[in-house]
Amino acid sequence: MCNENNDCKCIAEILTVINILQHNANCCGDTCLDSCDKGFLGNSSTCLSCNTRPIMLYTCGSNGVALSLPISKDPNETVTSNVFRVEKIDGCCATFRVLAPNPDTTEVATIPYVATNSFFTMNLECVCVLRCLNDTCVECI
């Protein structure tokens, strides 16, 4: 078992905050910390352009390598991504959407990721590190 205490509370609470922020996609709240659980998306509480806080997940046995999954549901897909968007939290289970690098190089600076139709559900007891990336806008959510 990854988590000896069978306790996913810390990771689940942070993901719940991120999920609520993404669903509300408004900017209000705490402006003090630039951490995973800051109370708004974007660089400041007046920014209204962000709808996603991309994350990377590290499992207990990953030896510091981020989890990476295919960007499509095609079983022959070889292209993977290690950047995700939390979509749903249910206790110690979370559903994530795989985000792919934006193929439009003219937009990469402002829209670094695009949404895929590839999802996975993970037991949060096996997540030991959650890395938050810069808040951004992901189209087609």
mmCIF file of C-alpha atoms in Angstrom, residues 4-6 12 14 26 28-29 37-38 41 64 71 75 90 103 105 117 136:
data_model
loop_
_atom_site.group_PDB
_atom_site.id
_atom_site.type_symbol
_atom_site.label_atom_id
_atom_site.label_comp_id
_atom_site.label_asym_id
_atom_site.label_seq_id
_atom_site.Cartn_x
_atom_site.Cartn_y
_atom_site.Cartn_z
ATOM 1 C CA GLU A 4 0.753 3.410 5.159
ATOM 2 C CA ASN A 5 -1.900 5.415 6.997
ATOM 3 C CA ASN A 6 -4.515 4.933 4.236
ATOM 4 C CA ALA A 12 -7.935 15.177 -1.626
ATOM 5 C CA ILE A 14 -6.197 20.385 -2.183
ATOM 6 C CA ASN A 26 -14.076 33.222 -10.893
ATOM 7 C CA CYS A 28 -11.994 35.904 -5.521
ATOM 8 C CA GLY A 29 -10.374 35.062 -2.253
ATOM 9 C CA ASP A 37 -4.622 25.844 -2.631
ATOM 10 C CA LYS A 38 -4.621 29.597 -3.256
ATOM 11 C CA LEU A 41 -7.008 31.038 -10.562
ATOM 12 C CA GLY A 64 10.500 11.143 -8.771
ATOM 13 C CA ILE A 71 -3.554 11.729 -24.697
ATOM 14 C CA PRO A 75 -5.250 1.754 -27.386
ATOM 15 C CA ASP A 90 -15.150 11.480 -4.568
ATOM 16 C CA PRO A 103 -0.019 22.117 -31.090
ATOM 17 C CA THR A 105 2.794 27.224 -31.545
ATOM 18 C CA ASN A 117 -10.947 13.323 -24.285
ATOM 19 C CA THR A 136 -4.085 28.951 -17.424
#
